[in-house]
Coordinates of C-alpha atoms in Angstrom, one line a residue:
X157 CA 19.5 63.4 -76.2
X158 CA 21.2 62.9 -73.1
X159 CA 21.9 59.3 -74.2
X160 CA 23.3 60.9 -77.6
X161 CA 25.5 63.2 -75.6
X162 CA 26.8 60.8 -73.2
X163 CA 27.8 58.3 -76.1
X164 CA 29.6 61.1 -77.9
X165 CA 31.8 62.0 -74.7
X166 CA 32.5 58.4 -74.1
X167 CA 33.8 58.0 -77.9
X168 CA 35.9 61.2 -77.5
X169 CA 37.4 59.8 -74.3
X170 CA 38.0 56.3 -75.6
X171 CA 39.8 58.1 -78.6
X172 CA 42.0 60.2 -76.5
X173 CA 42.9 57.1 -74.4
X174 CA 43.9 54.8 -77.2
X175 CA 45.9 57.7 -78.9
X176 CA 49.6 57.3 -79.4
X177 CA 51.4 57.8 -75.9
X178 CA 53.6 60.9 -75.4
X179 CA 57.1 59.9 -75.4
X180 CA 58.9 60.5 -72.1
X181 CA 61.4 63.4 -71.9
X182 CA 63.7 63.7 -69.0
X183 CA 63.5 66.9 -67.3
X184 CA 67.1 67.9 -67.6
X185 CA 67.5 66.9 -71.3
X186 CA 69.5 70.0 -72.8
X187 CA 68.0 71.2 -76.3
X188 CA 70.5 70.3 -79.2
X189 CA 71.3 72.5 -82.0
X190 CA 70.6 70.2 -85.1
X191 CA 70.2 72.9 -87.5
X192 CA 72.7 72.8 -90.5
X193 CA 71.4 75.2 -93.2
X194 CA 70.5 78.8 -92.7
X195 CA 67.8 79.6 -95.7
X196 CA 67.4 82.9 -97.0
X197 CA 64.7 84.3 -99.3
X198 CA 64.7 87.1 -101.5
X199 CA 61.5 89.1 -102.3
X200 CA 60.8 91.4 -105.2
X201 CA 62.0 95.1 -104.7
X202 CA 59.1 97.6 -104.8
X203 CA 59.6 100.3 -107.1
X204 CA 58.3 103.8 -105.6
X205 CA 57.8 106.8 -108.1
X206 CA 58.1 110.1 -107.4
X207 CA 54.9 112.3 -106.6
X208 CA 52.6 113.8 -109.2
X209 CA 54.8 117.0 -109.5
X210 CA 57.5 115.4 -111.6
X211 CA 60.3 117.3 -113.1
X212 CA 60.1 117.8 -116.8
X213 CA 62.7 115.5 -118.6
X214 CA 63.0 113.6 -115.1
X215 CA 63.4 109.8 -115.1
X216 CA 59.8 109.1 -114.0
X217 CA 58.4 110.3 -117.4
X218 CA 61.0 107.8 -119.1
X219 CA 60.4 105.0 -117.0
X220 CA 56.6 105.2 -116.7
X221 CA 56.1 105.0 -120.3
X222 CA 59.0 102.5 -121.1
X223 CA 59.6 100.3 -118.3
X224 CA 57.2 98.5 -115.9
X225 CA 57.7 99.2 -112.2
X226 CA 57.7 95.4 -111.8
X227 CA 60.4 94.8 -114.0
X228 CA 62.7 97.2 -112.2
X229 CA 62.2 95.8 -108.9
X230 CA 62.5 92.0 -110.1
X231 CA 65.8 92.7 -111.9
X232 CA 67.2 94.4 -108.6
X233 CA 66.2 91.4 -106.5
X234 CA 67.9 89.2 -109.0
X235 CA 71.1 91.2 -108.8
X236 CA 71.0 90.6 -104.8
X237 CA 70.3 87.0 -105.4
X238 CA 73.2 86.4 -107.5
X239 CA 75.4 88.2 -105.0
X240 CA 74.1 86.1 -102.2
X241 CA 75.2 83.0 -104.1
X242 CA 78.6 83.7 -103.7
X243 CA 78.2 83.5 -99.8
X244 CA 78.4 79.7 -98.8
X245 CA 79.0 80.0 -94.9
X246 CA 77.0 81.7 -92.3
X247 CA 78.7 82.1 -88.9
X248 CA 76.7 82.8 -85.8
X249 CA 78.6 85.6 -84.2
X250 CA 78.6 86.6 -80.5
X251 CA 76.1 89.3 -81.1
X252 CA 73.5 86.9 -82.6
X253 CA 74.3 84.0 -80.3
X254 CA 72.1 84.8 -77.6
X255 CA 69.1 85.5 -79.9
X256 CA 70.0 82.1 -81.8
X257 CA 69.9 80.1 -78.5
X258 CA 66.9 81.9 -77.2
X259 CA 65.1 80.5 -80.4
X260 CA 66.1 77.1 -79.7
X261 CA 64.8 77.2 -75.9
X262 CA 61.7 79.0 -77.2
X263 CA 61.0 76.2 -79.5
X264 CA 61.5 73.6 -77.0
X265 CA 59.3 75.4 -74.7
X266 CA 56.5 75.4 -77.0
X267 CA 56.7 71.8 -77.5
X268 CA 56.4 71.5 -73.7
X269 CA 53.4 73.7 -73.6
X270 CA 51.9 71.8 -76.1
X271 CA 52.6 68.5 -74.3
X272 CA 50.9 70.1 -71.0
X273 CA 47.6 71.4 -73.0
X274 CA 47.3 67.8 -74.3
X275 CA 47.8 66.2 -71.0
X276 CA 45.2 68.6 -69.2
X277 CA 42.8 67.8 -72.3
X278 CA 43.0 64.2 -71.6
X279 CA 42.7 64.5 -67.8
X280 CA 39.8 66.7 -67.9
X281 CA 38.0 64.4 -70.3
X282 CA 38.5 61.4 -68.0
X283 CA 36.5 63.6 -65.2
X284 CA 33.7 64.2 -67.6
X285 CA 33.6 61.0 -69.2
X286 CA 30.2 59.9 -67.3
X287 CA 31.8 57.1 -65.7
X288 CA 30.3 56.5 -62.1
X289 CA 33.8 55.9 -60.9
X290 CA 36.7 57.9 -62.8
X291 CA 39.8 55.8 -63.1
X292 CA 42.0 57.2 -60.4
X293 CA 45.1 55.7 -61.7
X294 CA 45.1 57.4 -65.2
X295 CA 44.0 60.7 -63.5
X296 CA 47.2 60.5 -61.2
X297 CA 49.4 59.5 -64.2
X298 CA 48.2 62.5 -66.2
X299 CA 48.7 64.8 -63.3
X300 CA 52.2 63.3 -62.5
X301 CA 53.2 63.7 -66.2
X302 CA 51.9 67.3 -66.1
X303 CA 54.0 68.2 -63.1
X304 CA 57.0 66.4 -64.9
X305 CA 56.4 68.8 -67.9
X306 CA 56.1 72.0 -65.6
X307 CA 59.5 71.1 -64.0
X308 CA 61.0 70.7 -67.6
X309 CA 59.4 74.1 -68.5
X310 CA 61.3 75.6 -65.5
X311 CA 64.5 73.9 -66.4
X312 CA 64.5 75.4 -69.8
X313 CA 63.9 78.8 -68.7
X314 CA 67.0 78.6 -66.4
X315 CA 69.2 77.5 -69.5
X316 CA 71.5 80.2 -70.7
X317 CA 73.9 80.9 -73.7
X318 CA 76.6 78.9 -72.1
X319 CA 74.3 75.8 -71.4
X320 CA 73.6 74.8 -75.2
X321 CA 76.4 73.7 -77.8
X322 CA 75.9 75.7 -80.9
X323 CA 77.1 74.7 -84.2
X324 CA 78.5 78.1 -85.2
X325 CA 78.9 77.8 -88.9
X326 CA 76.0 76.9 -91.1
X327 CA 75.4 76.5 -94.7
X328 CA 73.8 79.4 -96.2
X329 CA 71.3 78.3 -99.0
X330 CA 68.8 80.5 -101.0
X331 CA 65.3 79.3 -101.1
X332 CA 63.0 79.9 -104.2
X333 CA 59.4 80.8 -104.1
X334 CA 58.9 78.1 -106.8
X335 CA 60.3 75.4 -109.1
X336 CA 60.8 77.7 -112.1
X337 CA 63.4 80.2 -112.8
X338 CA 60.4 83.0 -113.0
X339 CA 59.3 81.9 -109.6
X340 CA 62.7 82.2 -107.7
X341 CA 61.5 85.7 -105.8
X342 CA 58.8 85.7 -103.2
X343 CA 56.2 88.4 -103.4
X344 CA 56.8 91.8 -102.1
X345 CA 57.2 92.2 -98.4
X346 CA 54.7 94.1 -96.3
X347 CA 55.1 92.4 -92.8
X348 CA 58.4 90.9 -92.8
X349 CA 57.5 88.6 -89.8
X350 CA 54.7 87.1 -91.4
X351 CA 56.6 86.8 -94.9
X352 CA 59.3 84.8 -93.4
X353 CA 57.1 82.7 -91.5
X354 CA 55.0 81.8 -94.6
X355 CA 58.1 81.3 -96.7
X356 CA 59.8 79.1 -93.8
X357 CA 63.2 80.9 -94.2
X358 CA 65.4 82.1 -91.4
X359 CA 66.4 85.4 -93.3
X360 CA 64.0 87.3 -95.8
X361 CA 65.5 90.0 -97.8
X362 CA 63.5 92.9 -99.2
X363 CA 63.9 96.4 -100.6
X364 CA 62.5 99.4 -102.4
X365 CA 63.9 101.7 -105.1
X366 CA 62.2 105.2 -104.5
X367 CA 62.4 108.0 -107.1
X368 CA 63.6 111.2 -105.4
X369 CA 63.6 113.6 -108.4
X370 CA 66.4 115.2 -110.1
X371 CA 67.3 112.2 -111.7
X372 CA 68.2 110.5 -108.3
X373 CA 67.0 107.1 -107.1
X374 CA 67.2 106.0 -103.6
X375 CA 67.8 102.1 -103.1
X376 CA 66.7 100.8 -99.6
X377 CA 67.4 97.2 -98.5
X378 CA 66.5 95.2 -95.3
X379 CA 67.2 91.8 -93.8
X380 CA 64.8 90.3 -91.3
X381 CA 66.1 87.6 -89.0
X382 CA 63.2 85.3 -88.0
X383 CA 65.1 83.6 -85.4
X384 CA 66.1 86.9 -83.6
X385 CA 62.6 88.2 -84.6
X386 CA 63.9 91.4 -85.7
X387 CA 65.3 93.5 -88.5
X388 CA 69.2 92.9 -88.6
X389 CA 70.3 95.1 -91.3
X390 CA 68.8 98.1 -93.0
X391 CA 70.7 100.1 -95.5
X392 CA 70.4 102.5 -98.4
X393 CA 72.2 104.3 -101.0
X394 CA 71.6 107.0 -103.6
X395 CA 72.6 107.6 -107.3
X396 CA 71.5 108.1 -111.0
X397 CA 69.6 105.6 -113.2
X398 CA 72.6 104.3 -114.8
X399 CA 74.4 103.6 -111.5
X400 CA 72.0 100.8 -110.3
X401 CA 74.8 98.2 -110.1
X402 CA 76.8 100.5 -108.1
X403 CA 73.9 101.2 -105.8
X404 CA 73.5 97.3 -105.5
X405 CA 77.6 96.8 -104.5
X406 CA 77.5 99.6 -102.2
X407 CA 74.6 98.2 -100.1
X408 CA 75.5 94.6 -100.4
X409 CA 79.1 95.4 -99.1
X410 CA 77.3 96.4 -95.9
X411 CA 74.8 93.6 -96.4
X412 CA 77.4 90.7 -96.4
X413 CA 78.4 91.1 -92.8
X414 CA 74.9 90.4 -91.5
X415 CA 74.9 87.4 -94.1
X416 CA 78.1 85.9 -93.3
X417 CA 77.7 86.7 -89.5
X418 CA 81.2 88.1 -89.3
X419 CA 83.7 90.5 -91.1
X420 CA 84.8 89.3 -94.8
X421 CA 87.3 89.8 -97.4
X422 CA 86.9 89.0 -101.2
X423 CA 90.0 88.0 -103.6
X424 CA 90.0 88.2 -107.2
X425 CA 92.5 86.0 -109.0
X426 CA 93.8 85.9 -112.6
X427 CA 96.7 83.8 -113.7
X428 CA 98.8 83.3 -117.2
X429 CA 98.6 80.8 -118.5
X430 CA 94.7 81.0 -118.0
X431 CA 94.5 77.2 -117.2
X432 CA 96.7 77.0 -114.0
X433 CA 95.4 75.2 -111.2
X434 CA 94.9 77.6 -108.0
X435 CA 95.3 76.0 -104.5
X436 CA 94.3 78.0 -101.4
X437 CA 95.9 76.8 -98.1
X438 CA 96.4 73.2 -99.8
X439 CA 92.7 72.9 -101.3
X440 CA 91.7 73.4 -104.9
X441 CA 90.1 76.7 -105.6
X442 CA 89.7 76.8 -109.2
X443 CA 91.4 76.7 -112.7
X444 CA 92.2 80.4 -114.3
X445 CA 90.2 83.3 -113.4
X446 CA 88.8 82.5 -110.0
X447 CA 87.2 84.3 -106.9
X448 CA 87.7 83.9 -103.0
X449 CA 84.5 85.4 -102.2
X450 CA 83.6 86.6 -98.4
X451 CA 86.0 84.6 -96.6
X452 CA 87.5 85.6 -93.1
X453 CA 90.1 88.1 -93.3
X454 CA 93.5 86.9 -92.6
X455 CA 96.5 85.5 -94.2
X456 CA 96.2 82.7 -97.1
X457 CA 98.8 80.8 -98.6
X458 CA 98.2 80.4 -102.4
X459 CA 99.8 77.9 -104.8
X460 CA 99.6 77.9 -108.5
X461 CA 100.5 74.8 -110.6
X462 CA 100.6 74.2 -114.4
X463 CA 102.1 71.8 -116.7
X464 CA 105.4 73.2 -118.4
X465 CA 105.8 76.0 -115.8
X466 CA 107.4 76.6 -112.6
X467 CA 105.2 76.4 -109.1
X468 CA 104.4 79.5 -107.9
X469 CA 103.7 80.0 -104.2
X470 CA 102.5 83.5 -102.4
X471 CA 101.1 84.5 -99.2
X472 CA 98.5 87.3 -98.8
X473 CA 96.9 89.0 -96.1
X474 CA 93.2 90.1 -96.8
X475 CA 92.1 93.1 -94.8
X476 CA 88.5 93.4 -93.3
X477 CA 85.9 94.3 -95.9
X478 CA 88.5 94.4 -98.5
X479 CA 87.9 93.8 -102.3
X480 CA 91.4 92.8 -103.7
X481 CA 92.8 91.8 -106.8
X482 CA 96.0 90.0 -107.9
X483 CA 97.5 88.7 -111.4
X484 CA 99.9 85.8 -111.1
X485 CA 102.2 85.2 -114.3
X486 CA 103.8 81.9 -113.8
X487 CA 107.4 81.3 -115.3
X488 CA 107.7 78.8 -118.4
X489 CA 110.3 75.9 -117.8
X490 CA 112.7 74.6 -120.4
X491 CA 112.1 71.1 -121.3
X492 CA 114.0 68.8 -123.4
X493 CA 112.0 67.9 -126.5
X494 CA 111.0 64.2 -127.2
X495 CA 112.0 62.5 -130.4
X496 CA 108.9 60.0 -131.2
X497 CA 110.1 57.3 -133.4
X498 CA 108.1 54.4 -134.9
X499 CA 109.0 51.4 -136.9
X500 CA 108.3 51.6 -139.8
X501 CA 108.7 55.4 -140.0
X502 CA 106.1 57.6 -141.5
X503 CA 103.3 57.3 -139.2
X504 CA 100.6 60.0 -138.5
X505 CA 100.7 61.3 -135.0
X506 CA 97.6 62.7 -133.7
X507 CA 96.8 64.7 -130.4
X508 CA 93.1 63.9 -130.1
X509 CA 91.5 64.6 -133.5
X510 CA 94.5 67.1 -134.4
X511 CA 97.1 65.7 -136.6
X512 CA 100.5 67.1 -135.5
X513 CA 102.8 65.5 -138.1
X514 CA 104.7 62.3 -139.2
X515 CA 107.4 60.1 -137.4
X516 CA 110.0 60.6 -136.7
X517 CA 108.5 63.6 -134.8
X518 CA 110.1 66.0 -132.4
X519 CA 107.7 67.0 -129.6
X520 CA 108.0 69.5 -127.0
X521 CA 107.5 67.7 -123.6
X522 CA 105.3 70.5 -122.0
X523 CA 103.1 70.4 -125.1
X524 CA 102.6 66.6 -125.1
X525 CA 99.0 65.7 -124.0
X526 CA 97.9 62.7 -121.8
X527 CA 96.7 60.8 -124.9
X528 CA 98.4 60.5 -128.3
X529 CA 97.7 58.1 -131.1
X530 CA 99.7 56.6 -134.0
X531 CA 98.3 55.2 -137.4
X532 CA 99.9 54.1 -140.6
X533 CA 98.2 52.6 -143.6
X534 CA 98.7 48.8 -143.6
X535 CA 99.6 48.7 -139.8
X536 CA 97.5 48.5 -136.6
X537 CA 97.0 52.0 -134.8
X538 CA 98.6 52.6 -131.4
X539 CA 97.2 54.7 -128.5
X540 CA 100.0 55.9 -126.1
X541 CA 99.6 57.4 -122.5
X542 CA 102.4 59.8 -122.0
X543 CA 102.2 59.6 -118.5
X544 CA 102.8 56.0 -118.3
X545 CA 104.7 55.1 -121.6
X546 CA 108.3 55.9 -122.4
X547 CA 108.2 58.1 -125.4
X548 CA 111.7 58.1 -126.1
X549 CA 111.6 54.3 -127.4
X550 CA 111.0 53.1 -130.6
X551 CA 107.4 52.0 -131.1
X552 CA 107.0 49.2 -133.3
X553 CA 103.6 49.1 -135.3
X554 CA 102.1 45.5 -135.9
X555 CA 101.3 44.9 -139.6
X556 CA 97.8 44.6 -140.4
X557 CA 96.3 41.8 -142.4
X558 CA 94.4 43.9 -144.7
X559 CA 95.1 47.4 -146.3
X560 CA 92.5 50.1 -146.4
X561 CA 92.0 49.4 -150.2
X562 CA 91.2 45.8 -149.4
X563 CA 88.9 46.4 -146.5
X564 CA 87.0 49.0 -148.6
X565 CA 86.7 46.4 -151.5
X566 CA 85.4 43.9 -149.2
X567 CA 83.0 45.8 -147.5
X568 CA 81.8 47.3 -151.1
X569 CA 81.6 43.7 -152.3
X570 CA 79.6 42.6 -148.9
X571 CA 77.2 45.6 -149.6
X572 CA 76.5 44.8 -153.3
X573 CA 76.1 41.0 -152.7
X574 CA 73.3 41.5 -149.9
X575 CA 71.6 44.1 -151.9
X576 CA 71.5 41.8 -155.1
X577 CA 69.9 39.1 -152.8
X578 CA 67.4 41.8 -151.5
X579 CA 66.5 42.6 -155.0
X580 CA 66.1 38.9 -156.1
X581 CA 63.5 38.3 -153.2
X582 CA 61.2 40.8 -154.5
X583 CA 60.1 39.0 -157.6
X584 CA 59.6 35.7 -155.4
X585 CA 57.8 37.7 -152.8
X586 CA 55.3 39.2 -155.6
X587 CA 54.9 35.6 -157.2
X588 CA 54.1 34.0 -153.7
X589 CA 51.6 36.9 -153.0
X590 CA 49.7 36.3 -156.3
X591 CA 49.7 32.5 -155.8
X592 CA 48.2 33.0 -152.5
X593 CA 45.7 35.2 -153.6
X594 CA 44.6 33.1 -156.6
X595 CA 44.4 29.9 -154.6
X596 CA 42.4 31.4 -151.9
X597 CA 40.1 33.1 -154.4
X598 CA 39.5 29.8 -156.0
X599 CA 39.1 28.0 -152.6
X600 CA 36.3 30.6 -151.8
X601 CA 34.4 30.1 -155.2
X602 CA 34.4 26.3 -155.0
X603 CA 33.1 26.1 -151.2
X604 CA 30.5 28.6 -152.6
X605 CA 28.9 25.9 -154.8
X606 CA 26.4 23.5 -153.7
X607 CA 27.3 20.0 -152.9
X608 CA 31.1 20.6 -153.1
X609 CA 33.4 17.8 -152.1
X610 CA 34.6 18.3 -148.6
X611 CA 37.9 16.4 -149.2
X612 CA 38.7 18.6 -152.3
X613 CA 37.9 21.7 -150.2
X614 CA 40.0 20.8 -147.4
X615 CA 43.0 20.1 -149.8
X616 CA 42.4 23.4 -151.4
X617 CA 42.6 25.0 -148.0
X618 CA 45.7 23.3 -147.2
X619 CA 47.3 24.6 -150.4
X620 CA 46.0 28.0 -149.5
X621 CA 47.6 28.0 -146.0
X622 CA 50.8 26.7 -147.6
X623 CA 51.1 29.3 -150.0
X624 CA 50.2 32.1 -147.2
X625 CA 53.1 31.0 -144.9
X626 CA 55.3 30.8 -148.0
X627 CA 54.5 34.4 -148.6
X628 CA 55.0 35.5 -144.9
X629 CA 58.4 34.0 -145.1
X630 CA 59.5 35.8 -148.3
X631 CA 58.4 38.9 -146.5
X632 CA 60.6 38.1 -143.4
X633 CA 63.4 37.0 -145.7
X634 CA 63.1 40.4 -147.8
X635 CA 63.1 42.4 -144.2
X636 CA 66.1 40.5 -143.0
X637 CA 68.0 41.2 -146.1
X638 CA 67.3 44.7 -145.9
X639 CA 68.5 45.1 -142.7
X640 CA 71.7 43.3 -143.7
X641 CA 71.9 45.5 -146.5
X642 CA 71.5 48.6 -144.5
X643 CA 74.4 47.1 -142.1
X644 CA 76.8 46.4 -144.7
X645 CA 76.0 49.8 -146.3
X646 CA 76.9 51.4 -143.0
X647 CA 79.9 49.3 -142.5
X648 CA 81.0 50.3 -145.9
X649 CA 80.5 54.1 -145.2
X650 CA 82.3 53.8 -141.8
X651 CA 85.3 52.0 -143.3
X652 CA 85.6 54.7 -146.1
X653 CA 85.6 57.5 -143.6
X654 CA 88.3 55.7 -141.4
X655 CA 90.5 55.5 -144.2
X656 CA 89.9 59.2 -145.0
X657 CA 90.7 60.0 -141.2
X658 CA 93.9 58.0 -141.1
X659 CA 95.1 58.4 -144.8
X660 CA 98.5 57.1 -145.9
X661 CA 99.3 59.6 -148.6
X662 CA 102.6 57.9 -149.1
X663 CA 102.0 55.3 -151.6
X664 CA 105.4 54.0 -152.7
X665 CA 107.0 55.1 -149.3
X666 CA 104.6 52.8 -147.4
X667 CA 105.5 49.8 -149.8
X668 CA 109.2 50.6 -149.3
X669 CA 108.8 50.6 -145.7
X670 CA 106.6 47.3 -145.8
X671 CA 109.6 45.8 -147.8
X672 CA 112.2 47.2 -145.3
X673 CA 110.2 45.5 -142.3
X674 CA 110.1 42.0 -144.3
X675 CA 113.9 42.2 -144.7
X676 CA 114.3 42.9 -141.1
X677 CA 112.3 39.9 -140.2
X678 CA 113.9 37.6 -142.7
X679 CA 117.4 38.8 -141.5
X680 CA 116.0 37.8 -137.7
X681 CA 115.1 34.4 -139.1
X682 CA 118.5 33.5 -140.8
X683 CA 120.4 34.6 -137.5
X684 CA 118.3 32.5 -135.3

């Protein structure tokens, strides 16, 4: 038994000695603030009904029979979750700076204390290893490292707020309890400290909706800060059943200061036209109706841009915890229309898939899209970029080799030709299959006789193989012709659809234009 115990201790000590060495840390290394994101978790709100003595016709009797309490709590929590999504940045203010720095120092102290416990364990294992003469050099090394860690612990205890450089602005991000939308919320909170530690969040939000009787509800919301280890916000508001959204707005207006870490302001912007680009201090905020949510109070420079309208610029001052709304109407700019001309005339002009008219066509410059296309039966289509092409020039359309009618006729002929070949291969395939089966059956009957001629049987087998390969070749040919027929049919349908999408509808007019172009080309050749 003693030998077994001694061997076990030796094995333990050897494992400790061969463990990965603890990296050396300078005593006066100042901890760094490496945190970029502040994580927020939202728990389900608890619905607390009134006492047993409910008033007749009160909201309790209606909700108890129609609406589960979990449904009410979940929806209230989701309302707050959607509101938190509008807050992008969390700023560590002066009142929270000491607690945040203290959490950084505390975390570093925990690492040092863990190292000290590990070093002491290794040193004690060296003493009780059972060896006759302990290794004094290793013992001294452990003792020195323990003293170094103690000195670092004292150094960390002497650090203050001014000694650690803190990243004041953090990204505020919502953390979900699960991957699905039904698992966004954490379970109802009983112990906020334990709930935040288990969820691994920096802030945990939870609340209750209590029925007070007389048709009134009381909404109470709390926010626990894990780094400061305390509840940093607790607020409530009362109202009727149909005022739940209003109650949430009242509480969140006060809660937002704790989530942003500073004072805030919100600006709702609407524009006319609704597709105007909105810039705030030179950065694009959005297009059309946009919100500048939970920003720092102060002055902001707004710019509004839209094609065909004058640029509008406006300075606005946002007060502390204010919700302002502005509507900006841009003034239209008169622009000279553009005459779009083609040679020959009569080409269809399309803005995307929408036909706008026939050339020559007068286009309002402000209404001209970035891309427009021109098509004419018998001529190649052109696509123009209004930003890089002079629309006032006459755009010459090159003649197409084939007209739509000729293209459709050619595609139809290709389809019927391939369909005919496909049909003709069917009898050949059936004939080869029958010949192969007949030859195969005859060969099997002949070889079933006693005393058959081996050479004749070999010749019959060769004929059978030849017919089988011919049959398989006919099957492959039939499949290829079917694929070719389907491809020709699709080409025929596509060409017909293109002819409908860009129809001429001008008949003699198109012929006259073609003759006119031919005359112009003839005159050019004679002049040369």
